[in-house]
XYZ file of C-alpha atoms in Angstrom:
662
model
C -2.592 46.677 -42.671
C -5.443 44.518 -43.725
C -4.734 40.446 -44.760
C -6.381 38.334 -46.941
C -8.010 34.973 -45.773
C -4.479 33.351 -46.921
C -2.389 35.576 -45.591
C -4.071 35.367 -42.602
C -3.950 31.549 -42.645
C -0.009 31.689 -43.834
C 0.882 34.387 -41.063
C -0.551 32.260 -38.419
C 0.957 29.177 -39.318
C 4.802 31.402 -39.384
C 3.585 31.864 -36.190
C 2.806 28.390 -34.656
C 5.730 27.774 -36.466
C 7.739 29.917 -34.467
C 6.531 29.082 -30.884
C 7.195 25.498 -32.209
C 10.163 25.935 -33.059
C 10.486 27.904 -30.041
C 9.880 25.270 -27.871
C 12.117 23.296 -29.341
C 14.882 25.318 -28.943
C 13.984 25.289 -24.987
C 13.778 21.890 -24.850
C 17.195 20.988 -26.442
C 18.415 23.753 -24.833
C 17.317 22.844 -21.526
C 19.170 19.063 -22.410
C 22.175 20.294 -23.657
C 22.736 21.939 -20.042
C 22.443 18.777 -18.208
C 25.531 19.081 -17.749
C 25.548 22.943 -16.605
C 22.707 21.911 -13.961
C 24.696 18.858 -12.686
C 27.351 21.366 -12.183
C 24.975 23.672 -10.073
C 23.654 20.460 -8.098
C 26.286 19.424 -5.121
C 25.825 16.203 -2.911
C 27.525 14.430 0.156
C 25.787 11.049 -1.603
C 28.892 9.660 -3.463
C 26.718 7.343 -5.777
C 24.580 10.436 -6.943
C 27.147 12.678 -8.198
C 25.760 13.066 -12.043
C 22.807 13.834 -12.950
C 21.574 14.137 -16.522
C 18.736 14.239 -18.554
C 17.078 13.194 -21.652
C 13.451 14.191 -21.978
C 12.183 17.340 -21.855
C 8.837 18.298 -23.342
C 5.527 19.878 -23.225
C 2.135 17.823 -23.031
C -1.104 18.648 -22.682
C -1.953 15.136 -21.085
C -3.775 14.684 -18.226
C -2.814 18.041 -17.672
C -0.823 20.642 -20.328
C 2.694 20.192 -18.208
C 6.453 20.246 -18.855
C 8.323 16.878 -18.543
C 11.392 16.314 -17.920
C 13.269 12.736 -17.441
C 16.418 11.905 -16.854
C 18.747 9.830 -14.420
C 22.256 9.484 -12.431
C 25.513 8.513 -14.328
C 26.635 4.920 -12.996
C 23.556 4.088 -11.268
C 19.654 2.263 -12.209
C 17.914 5.112 -10.920
C 15.623 6.959 -12.351
C 13.100 10.203 -12.427
C 10.892 12.043 -13.943
C 9.743 15.698 -13.368
C 6.163 17.462 -14.335
C 6.030 21.626 -13.576
C 2.539 23.760 -14.311
C 3.497 27.057 -16.243
C 4.750 29.405 -14.212
C 1.409 30.745 -14.130
C 0.281 27.437 -11.961
C 3.394 27.331 -10.273
C 3.479 28.099 -5.704
C 6.847 26.936 -5.084
C 6.471 23.722 -4.329
C 6.680 20.156 -5.145
C 5.004 16.895 -4.344
C 6.701 13.159 -4.807
C 4.892 9.884 -4.036
C 7.318 7.582 -2.760
C 5.818 3.618 -4.058
C 5.877 0.345 -1.702
C 8.814 -0.480 -2.847
C 10.744 0.813 -6.050
C 9.785 0.105 -9.143
C 9.380 3.049 -12.394
C 9.289 6.806 -12.807
C 6.093 6.774 -14.845
C 3.620 4.778 -13.059
C 2.175 7.575 -12.254
C 1.160 8.358 -16.754
C -2.489 7.208 -17.363
C -4.715 7.664 -14.547
C -7.027 9.786 -14.329
C -10.105 12.005 -12.523
C -8.840 11.227 -8.649
C -6.596 9.107 -8.982
C -4.773 11.425 -11.322
C -1.294 12.515 -9.196
C 0.416 14.819 -11.413
C -3.298 16.756 -12.064
C -3.888 17.461 -8.267
C 0.102 18.244 -7.913
C -0.268 20.889 -11.399
C -3.708 21.982 -9.709
C -2.610 22.749 -5.911
C 0.639 25.092 -7.799
C 3.264 22.673 -7.261
C 5.186 19.784 -9.807
C 5.633 16.327 -9.231
C 8.521 13.587 -8.468
C 8.029 10.180 -9.359
C 11.556 8.008 -9.368
C 12.222 4.349 -9.635
C 13.631 3.933 -6.119
C 17.552 2.970 -8.384
C 15.497 0.314 -9.799
C 12.853 -2.240 -9.844
C 13.356 -5.349 -6.733
C 13.066 -8.991 -8.445
C 11.395 -10.100 -5.652
C 12.365 -13.670 -7.443
C 15.623 -13.041 -6.198
C 15.262 -11.518 -2.489
C 19.353 -10.685 -0.977
C 19.969 -9.003 2.220
C 23.287 -7.947 1.233
C 22.015 -5.400 -0.934
C 22.959 -1.647 0.521
C 18.320 -0.640 1.468
C 19.351 3.031 1.783
C 19.249 3.567 -1.892
C 15.855 2.624 -2.580
C 14.347 3.404 0.578
C 15.503 7.562 0.927
C 19.221 8.459 -0.996
C 17.985 7.684 -5.064
C 14.704 9.802 -3.705
C 16.651 12.205 -1.947
C 18.930 12.603 -4.982
C 16.126 13.061 -7.084
C 14.057 16.107 -4.986
C 17.182 17.249 -4.507
C 18.703 17.910 -8.605
C 14.518 19.246 -8.675
C 15.096 22.101 -7.827
C 17.710 22.937 -9.660
C 15.722 22.051 -13.002
C 12.709 23.991 -11.186
C 14.467 26.855 -11.013
C 15.747 26.990 -14.416
C 11.760 26.390 -15.612
C 10.058 28.002 -13.934
C 12.726 30.306 -11.250
C 11.760 31.464 -8.050
C 13.845 30.724 -4.793
C 13.672 26.770 -2.608
C 10.909 25.083 -3.526
C 9.068 22.986 -0.696
C 9.364 19.589 -0.991
C 6.237 17.286 0.425
C 6.700 13.727 -0.025
C 4.033 11.439 0.511
C 3.553 6.896 0.460
C 1.811 4.106 1.811
C 1.999 0.799 2.771
C 6.180 0.101 2.145
C 6.255 3.831 0.933
C 5.169 4.870 4.217
C 7.811 2.826 5.557
C 10.261 4.291 3.328
C 8.718 8.028 3.612
C 8.890 8.286 6.926
C 12.857 6.009 6.701
C 13.194 9.356 4.702
C 12.400 12.489 6.596
C 14.016 10.523 9.288
C 17.415 9.976 7.814
C 18.042 12.933 6.328
C 17.659 17.001 6.485
C 16.527 19.981 4.151
C 15.662 17.701 1.398
C 11.815 17.666 2.272
C 9.937 20.245 4.581
C 7.120 17.484 5.493
C 5.461 13.703 4.642
C 2.315 12.136 4.351
C 2.682 8.800 5.385
C 0.150 6.677 4.853
C -1.949 3.232 6.294
C 1.390 2.738 7.606
C 2.691 -0.638 9.620
C 5.388 -1.076 12.191
C 8.634 -2.712 12.544
C 6.838 -5.952 13.608
C 4.331 -6.114 11.342
C 5.503 -7.752 8.592
C 5.001 -10.814 8.200
C 2.859 -11.598 11.146
C -0.251 -9.359 9.814
C -0.172 -11.393 7.325
C 0.479 -15.124 9.603
C -2.399 -13.858 12.040
C -5.121 -13.245 8.724
C -3.857 -16.897 6.640
C -4.860 -18.690 10.455
C -8.039 -17.112 10.413
C -9.051 -17.476 7.253
C -8.244 -21.174 6.882
C -9.459 -22.137 10.073
C -13.207 -20.288 9.621
C -13.528 -20.466 5.834
C -16.561 -21.825 6.181
C -17.907 -19.737 8.994
C -17.011 -16.172 7.429
C -20.485 -15.776 5.873
C -22.210 -15.556 9.805
C -19.443 -13.774 11.407
C -19.968 -11.180 8.597
C -23.500 -11.451 8.833
C -23.263 -10.304 12.818
C -21.016 -7.662 12.550
C -23.647 -5.992 9.761
C -26.344 -3.980 9.989
C -29.077 -5.300 12.137
C -26.675 -8.257 13.042
C -26.086 -9.178 16.250
C -22.822 -8.560 17.112
C -21.707 -11.113 18.384
C -19.513 -12.598 15.675
C -18.418 -15.518 18.136
C -22.014 -17.437 18.429
C -21.721 -20.720 17.365
C -18.196 -20.976 16.585
C -15.654 -23.846 18.083
C -13.387 -23.678 20.470
C -10.682 -23.137 17.311
C -12.654 -21.266 15.773
C -13.627 -18.978 18.803
C -9.297 -18.813 19.008
C -8.730 -18.204 16.040
C -10.500 -15.034 15.187
C -9.738 -13.679 19.189
C -6.036 -14.365 18.318
C -6.051 -11.999 14.812
C -8.659 -8.974 16.269
C -6.619 -9.097 19.406
C -3.406 -8.591 17.019
C -5.016 -6.062 14.927
C -6.804 -7.765 12.429
C -10.607 -5.206 12.117
C -13.621 -7.644 11.775
C -15.429 -5.792 9.762
C -13.053 -6.508 7.156
C -14.050 -10.172 7.014
C -16.507 -8.661 4.716
C -13.794 -9.240 2.022
C -12.586 -12.621 3.018
C -13.591 -13.795 -0.688
C -11.326 -11.663 -2.613
C -8.492 -10.718 0.449
C -6.349 -14.076 -0.331
C -2.377 -13.201 1.305
C -1.997 -9.875 -0.661
C 1.662 -8.794 -0.450
C 2.996 -11.525 1.581
C 3.620 -13.812 -1.735
C 5.925 -11.170 -1.927
C 7.463 -11.926 1.349
C 7.729 -15.289 1.058
C 10.590 -16.159 -0.550
C 13.018 -13.686 2.023
C 11.183 -15.539 4.978
C 12.901 -18.790 3.466
C 15.852 -17.262 3.229
C 16.041 -15.364 6.890
C 14.643 -18.578 8.957
C 14.583 -21.460 6.669
C 14.677 -24.131 9.741
C 11.545 -22.915 10.575
C 9.253 -24.637 8.291
C 11.226 -28.494 9.452
C 10.447 -26.988 13.191
C 6.997 -26.392 13.101
C 6.322 -30.277 11.631
C 8.594 -31.569 14.574
C 9.615 -29.500 17.685
C 7.167 -29.561 20.603
C 5.681 -26.439 20.443
C 4.815 -25.523 17.315
C 0.855 -26.749 16.130
C 2.308 -28.502 13.452
C 4.262 -30.771 15.662
C 0.427 -31.727 17.109
C -1.718 -30.823 14.670
C -5.568 -29.702 14.692
C -7.807 -31.898 11.884
C -8.319 -28.532 10.313
C -4.592 -28.632 9.261
C -4.228 -32.270 8.772
C -7.049 -31.997 6.318
C -5.773 -28.499 4.765
C -1.876 -30.231 4.208
C -1.599 -31.252 0.094
C 1.268 -32.816 -0.693
C 0.590 -34.236 -4.549
C 3.229 -35.467 -6.738
C 2.720 -35.030 -10.395
C 4.148 -34.745 -13.985
C 5.045 -30.950 -16.185
C 1.601 -31.580 -18.816
C 1.314 -27.603 -20.646
C 2.655 -24.460 -19.851
C 0.301 -21.716 -19.976
C 0.929 -17.867 -20.870
C -0.813 -14.759 -19.775
C -3.040 -14.670 -22.120
C -4.845 -18.222 -21.685
C -4.521 -17.482 -17.880
C -6.957 -15.098 -17.517
C -8.220 -16.577 -20.530
C -8.983 -19.939 -17.811
C -9.918 -17.543 -14.833
C -6.406 -18.777 -13.507
C -5.359 -15.385 -13.082
C -6.339 -11.674 -13.249
C -4.844 -8.777 -15.725
C -1.997 -6.535 -13.622
C -4.357 -2.895 -14.220
C -1.833 0.236 -14.832
C -3.377 2.244 -11.843
C -3.081 -1.210 -9.932
C 1.084 -0.764 -10.129
C 2.951 1.143 -7.870
C -0.621 1.791 -5.816
C 0.099 1.023 -1.800
C -2.584 -2.097 -1.958
C -2.381 -3.353 -4.877
C 1.527 -3.066 -5.807
C 1.947 -6.566 -5.027
C 0.473 -7.368 -7.796
C 3.392 -6.816 -10.243
C 6.181 -8.828 -7.990
C 4.588 -12.509 -9.095
C 4.787 -14.017 -12.255
C 7.017 -13.298 -15.137
C 6.752 -10.680 -18.366
C 6.539 -11.569 -21.553
C 5.465 -15.049 -23.399
C 6.715 -17.044 -20.600
C 5.036 -18.735 -19.023
C 2.733 -17.713 -15.756
C 1.174 -20.978 -14.802
C 1.622 -24.793 -16.184
C -1.099 -27.792 -16.761
C 0.023 -30.766 -14.690
C -0.952 -34.710 -15.128
C -3.757 -35.083 -11.715
C -6.115 -32.975 -10.725
C -5.533 -31.590 -7.654
C -7.409 -31.976 -3.889
C -10.251 -29.239 -3.427
C -8.728 -26.995 -0.479
C -8.308 -23.868 1.197
C -4.611 -23.494 -0.612
C -3.729 -19.980 -0.399
C 0.413 -20.849 -1.574
C 2.401 -23.258 -2.208
C 5.520 -24.754 -3.411
C 5.939 -26.703 -6.808
C 9.555 -28.454 -6.382
C 11.153 -29.424 -9.523
C 11.743 -33.347 -9.140
C 13.388 -34.583 -12.571
C 14.840 -32.648 -15.346
C 17.058 -29.631 -16.590
C 15.396 -27.684 -13.289
C 15.309 -30.853 -10.830
C 16.412 -29.307 -6.925
C 14.661 -25.819 -7.879
C 11.616 -24.974 -6.362
C 8.748 -22.533 -8.050
C 6.648 -20.444 -5.477
C 3.289 -21.179 -6.058
C -0.183 -18.338 -5.348
C -2.945 -20.517 -6.642
C -4.502 -23.603 -7.876
C -7.684 -24.571 -9.924
C -8.304 -28.329 -11.084
C -4.968 -29.378 -12.845
C -3.776 -25.867 -13.089
C -0.354 -24.397 -10.688
C -0.049 -20.689 -11.211
C 2.772 -18.914 -10.219
C 4.250 -16.337 -7.573
C 7.476 -14.589 -7.929
C 9.927 -17.179 -10.310
C 13.041 -16.141 -11.907
C 13.090 -16.862 -15.515
C 15.943 -18.731 -15.899
C 13.993 -21.226 -13.502
C 11.522 -21.877 -15.819
C 12.761 -21.839 -19.493
C 15.165 -25.219 -17.766
C 10.795 -26.944 -16.897
C 10.293 -29.613 -19.748
C 6.853 -30.918 -20.340
C 6.982 -34.037 -18.836
C 9.267 -33.119 -16.088
C 8.207 -34.678 -12.537
C 6.737 -32.698 -9.808
C 5.505 -32.377 -6.644
C 3.290 -30.060 -4.908
C 3.508 -28.734 -1.650
C 1.747 -26.784 1.087
C 3.496 -27.410 3.935
C 5.985 -23.622 4.431
C 3.024 -21.999 4.065
C 1.038 -23.396 6.160
C 3.455 -23.606 9.055
C 3.722 -19.684 8.517
C -0.095 -18.853 9.731
C 1.394 -18.755 12.998
C 4.847 -18.150 12.474
C 3.379 -15.359 15.467
C 2.975 -16.566 17.667
C 6.731 -17.352 18.025
C 7.812 -13.402 16.971
C 7.037 -12.075 20.221
C 8.316 -8.582 21.121
C 9.349 -5.983 23.319
C 6.407 -5.051 26.368
C 6.048 -1.739 24.022
C 4.017 -4.690 21.035
C 0.890 -4.628 23.785
C -1.205 -7.281 21.195
C 1.098 -9.752 22.004
C -0.008 -9.792 25.353
C -1.622 -12.887 24.263
C 1.309 -14.331 23.663
C 2.727 -14.421 26.974
C 1.787 -15.506 30.465
C 1.722 -13.884 33.998
C 5.551 -13.559 34.434
C 5.124 -12.018 30.537
C 7.302 -15.105 29.159
C 6.416 -16.331 25.837
C 3.975 -19.021 26.101
C 5.166 -20.705 22.534
C 8.879 -21.494 21.610
C 10.730 -18.575 20.226
C 12.567 -18.260 16.858
C 16.312 -16.820 17.436
C 15.666 -13.842 15.879
C 12.559 -10.926 15.153
C 12.560 -10.872 11.470
C 9.727 -8.173 11.106
C 13.177 -5.311 11.805
C 14.558 -7.415 9.807
C 11.873 -6.626 6.346
C 11.011 -3.172 7.909
C 15.158 -2.196 7.365
C 14.915 -3.425 3.887
C 11.826 -1.381 3.037
C 12.816 2.060 4.910
C 17.229 1.666 4.952
C 16.938 1.399 8.845
C 13.857 1.024 11.959
C 11.805 4.730 12.518
C 12.961 6.522 15.089
C 10.351 9.082 15.894
C 13.277 11.760 15.028
C 12.734 13.895 12.049
C 13.217 17.628 11.560
C 9.895 18.821 9.797
C 6.257 17.926 9.973
C 4.623 14.837 9.115
C 0.312 14.330 9.113
C 0.218 10.398 8.890
C -2.922 8.868 7.959
C -4.157 5.178 8.439
C -6.758 2.995 7.998
C -8.954 1.758 10.931
C -10.226 -1.392 8.547
C -6.717 -1.688 7.226
C -6.388 -5.434 6.613
C -2.871 -5.175 5.681
C -1.281 -2.705 8.004
C -3.185 -2.893 11.629
C -4.221 0.393 12.692
C -2.555 0.580 16.102
C 0.441 1.483 13.867
C -0.151 4.758 13.406
C -0.190 5.062 17.056
C 2.677 2.936 17.556
C 4.573 5.766 15.464
C 3.142 8.624 16.693
C 4.106 7.362 20.886
C 7.748 6.923 19.163
C 7.379 11.030 18.006
C 5.976 11.551 21.096
C 8.935 10.545 22.677
C 11.220 12.433 20.738
C 9.126 15.562 20.584
C 7.574 16.028 23.987
C 5.254 19.381 23.816
C 6.008 20.454 20.958
C 4.525 17.196 19.029
C 1.385 18.336 17.906
C 3.389 21.415 16.279
C 5.218 19.048 14.212
C 2.526 16.065 14.517
C -0.996 15.284 13.633
C -2.473 11.649 13.027
C -5.586 11.479 11.168
C -7.285 8.015 11.460
C -10.271 7.301 8.825
C -13.208 5.139 9.482
C -14.341 2.067 6.784
C -11.128 2.856 4.885
C -9.791 0.034 3.788
C -6.128 0.210 2.700
C -5.479 1.151 -1.100
C -4.942 3.795 -2.389
C -7.475 3.891 -5.258
C -10.570 5.715 -5.674
C -12.310 2.229 -7.148
C -13.899 0.654 -4.193
C -14.243 -3.622 -4.566
C -16.940 -2.966 -2.243
C -18.269 0.574 -2.293
C -21.337 0.113 -0.670
C -19.084 -0.711 2.504
C -15.735 1.829 2.455
C -14.611 4.381 0.846
C -11.423 5.403 -0.166
C -9.381 8.010 2.160
C -7.777 10.441 -1.094
C -9.372 13.008 -0.391
C -7.764 12.819 2.873
C -5.077 12.493 1.333
C -4.991 14.867 -1.036
C -6.423 17.838 2.054
C -3.685 16.345 3.780
C -1.388 17.014 1.425
C -2.654 20.994 0.780
C -2.636 21.260 4.660
C 0.685 20.440 5.232
C 1.856 22.606 3.253
C -0.154 25.559 4.263
C 1.757 24.518 7.684
C 5.188 24.628 6.407
C 3.995 27.419 4.581
C 1.853 29.748 6.400
C 2.010 28.082 9.777
C -1.847 27.848 9.455
C -2.509 24.770 12.176
C -3.904 21.942 9.896
C -7.085 20.680 12.853
C -6.160 18.247 15.351
C -5.551 14.852 15.926
C -8.529 11.931 15.734
C -9.198 11.410 19.504
C -9.258 7.408 20.028
C -8.293 4.168 22.832
C -6.612 0.508 21.762
C -8.731 -2.034 23.196
C -7.796 -5.387 22.991
C -6.175 -4.568 19.475
C -8.582 -2.218 18.184
C -8.431 1.321 17.615
C -11.814 2.703 19.039
C -12.797 6.281 18.231
C -15.968 8.493 19.539
C -18.933 8.799 17.513
C -18.923 12.312 17.530
C -17.180 14.599 15.925
C -16.532 17.469 18.755
C -14.670 14.280 20.492
C -13.527 12.768 17.954
C -11.704 15.869 15.644
C -9.756 14.765 12.993
C -11.145 15.745 9.144
C -13.213 13.008 8.052
C -17.747 13.755 8.271
C -19.068 11.796 10.463
C -22.963 9.673 9.043
C -25.110 8.446 10.986
C -28.106 6.266 9.448
C -31.758 5.612 10.689
C -35.297 4.699 9.064
C -38.623 6.183 10.682
C -36.079 7.672 13.314
C -35.217 4.738 14.105
C -31.602 2.613 13.439
C -33.139 -0.703 12.912
C -36.569 -1.662 11.772
C -38.227 -4.891 10.664
C -41.240 -4.406 8.032
C -43.120 -6.557 5.548
C -42.665 -6.377 1.946
C -44.155 -2.995 0.877
C -44.000 -0.960 3.313
C -43.062 2.554 2.857
C -40.254 3.744 5.019
C -37.596 6.733 5.303
C -34.297 7.682 5.096
C -32.583 10.318 7.210
C -28.612 10.549 7.069
C -27.218 13.410 10.181
C -23.574 14.451 8.552
C -21.813 16.127 11.151
C -18.660 18.007 9.858
C -14.933 18.643 12.017
C -14.747 22.694 13.093
C -12.993 23.766 10.218
C -12.934 21.092 7.534
C -15.605 22.716 5.340
C -19.149 22.370 4.343
C -20.723 19.041 3.114
C -21.748 20.477 -1.284
C -24.023 16.915 -2.061
C -25.081 13.839 -1.399
C -25.517 10.441 -3.046
C -28.289 7.227 -2.086
C -27.488 3.413 -3.303
C -31.014 2.239 -1.831
C -30.231 -1.421 -4.650
C -26.669 -1.676 -3.095
C -24.945 -1.922 -6.587
C -22.550 0.627 -5.716
C -23.785 3.196 -7.901
C -25.637 5.808 -5.879
C -27.832 7.023 -8.412
C -29.573 9.020 -6.440
C -28.165 12.696 -6.512
C -29.228 14.961 -3.404
C -26.877 18.589 -3.462
C -29.838 20.713 -1.863
C -28.506 19.893 1.651
C -30.912 21.113 4.646
C -27.490 21.729 7.245
C -28.228 22.851 10.861
C -25.617 24.479 12.716
C -21.946 23.624 11.961
């Protein structure tokens, strides 16, 4: 049959219309079948008995996939499922667990290496993300709510229901399931597999803390940042390429103690290069909970013998800020960004391991995020404080401050109900006394002897040298994140990833959990568990690095771990061995060769004219040689990039790599 151009066009339009109608009908049917699918779903968790679907549609970005959205009736839990085509599907799912319950649509819009949806589809998997039962309000912390809902129950219920949906959409048998999450998400990922059975076959937690991490890793770091502020450049220079290697040179006794204390508790000295921008990180969301849990500490610090505030050093007194003033004007987010007192939050940062905490501060919409006051504030190394309202409708209320600049004060997490009561002219009092007290909290939280990094705070008999609080705060926060404390007992397989330069989750904590696993699994540890360390990597899981000539992203390691984990669980293909290391004075030390270090990260050694260091005159020509060693059975190098300008753009691309024996 011969068709004219017009009839051909009409015929094509008719076919397209039929296809689109069929897809719409399929979508409509799946939503219509929501109750039927729910009947096929069974659970012992009475809260999550009634799942539903309210969106089912094909999408083209970031890759072609079928998007299914829904939740559980009678709860705030929402989920998003992203299914590949039947041709791409290989019978598995990857589920991302955020640092804290947030949103089920965080991964939409990500591109490149940060694109979790595209990575999952290209790995033959459908992708799951949930809101973990509902976003957490950090302006109103509570230790009374059931933490298991956000920790693992909402995610487990969503994963279980996804298998019902998967069968309806792409068919096949029971999908293999794998969860992954970093930072607070690592607590939740481990809590998920330790406290459920049959939901996930394996997990990849990364940049993991210990039950004693919070708030102690932030406390010791803030203490060092305050005391060493002016000496940071020389410390960084000593540790940099060509430096002396002696980071203690030129420091007074107080400064040496602060640096040594932080180092022995686990802070990686190489990471001080980011001191100007690292700030207090996630502690901004912990402060209110800490005040609730141990309010008496903030008074004891300034009055009770044995606490630094009762016998303050000159540097502590110099850093203390107490100033009475009045509210002059309110500042909304757009104006705050223009003034340079607050940074806009990007879509990629929210829900990430390193920068999720940014969404914890301030309030949304047209509510103010800062105030202008009538007085210029002193220039101190301000890391946080309180704005106490002294008059007006909000008198007696306190707002957490994240930063100050001149006559501007920027909020941390705050309840809008408090902000609406504050009027221009209200009297206020700016005070950072509590934040200064926090900086030595770790000295008064000495845990059991299994935490060797706290030995520096024990005397010869093993007793604490400083007065102790009536309870350990870290485990309380850990339970809030993971639902329960980690035990090392799980069914399935796990690849744990940690970063050697991690400033928020010190590297030794990966080994701490590994010891828990060893006590549980004994000789079978290597059959079910791996610990891989990534050198020169920080806490964040975004591909973009703030200083790309100093650090590397571990996203490649994370993605390889997920694929290796699936091959391990589904086909019995053993992944590369755990990284070999030793721990010395709180620092994780790895061997210098891949044969000894193992893991999966290549090792790069750079020399100039065959030497590690050269002192030359301007205009002298020299040659650089990079030697790259690759762990066994982990692939090959396909390209190298050079950046001699230090701008982080790596303009020189080298693809013709000369290989020696691997």
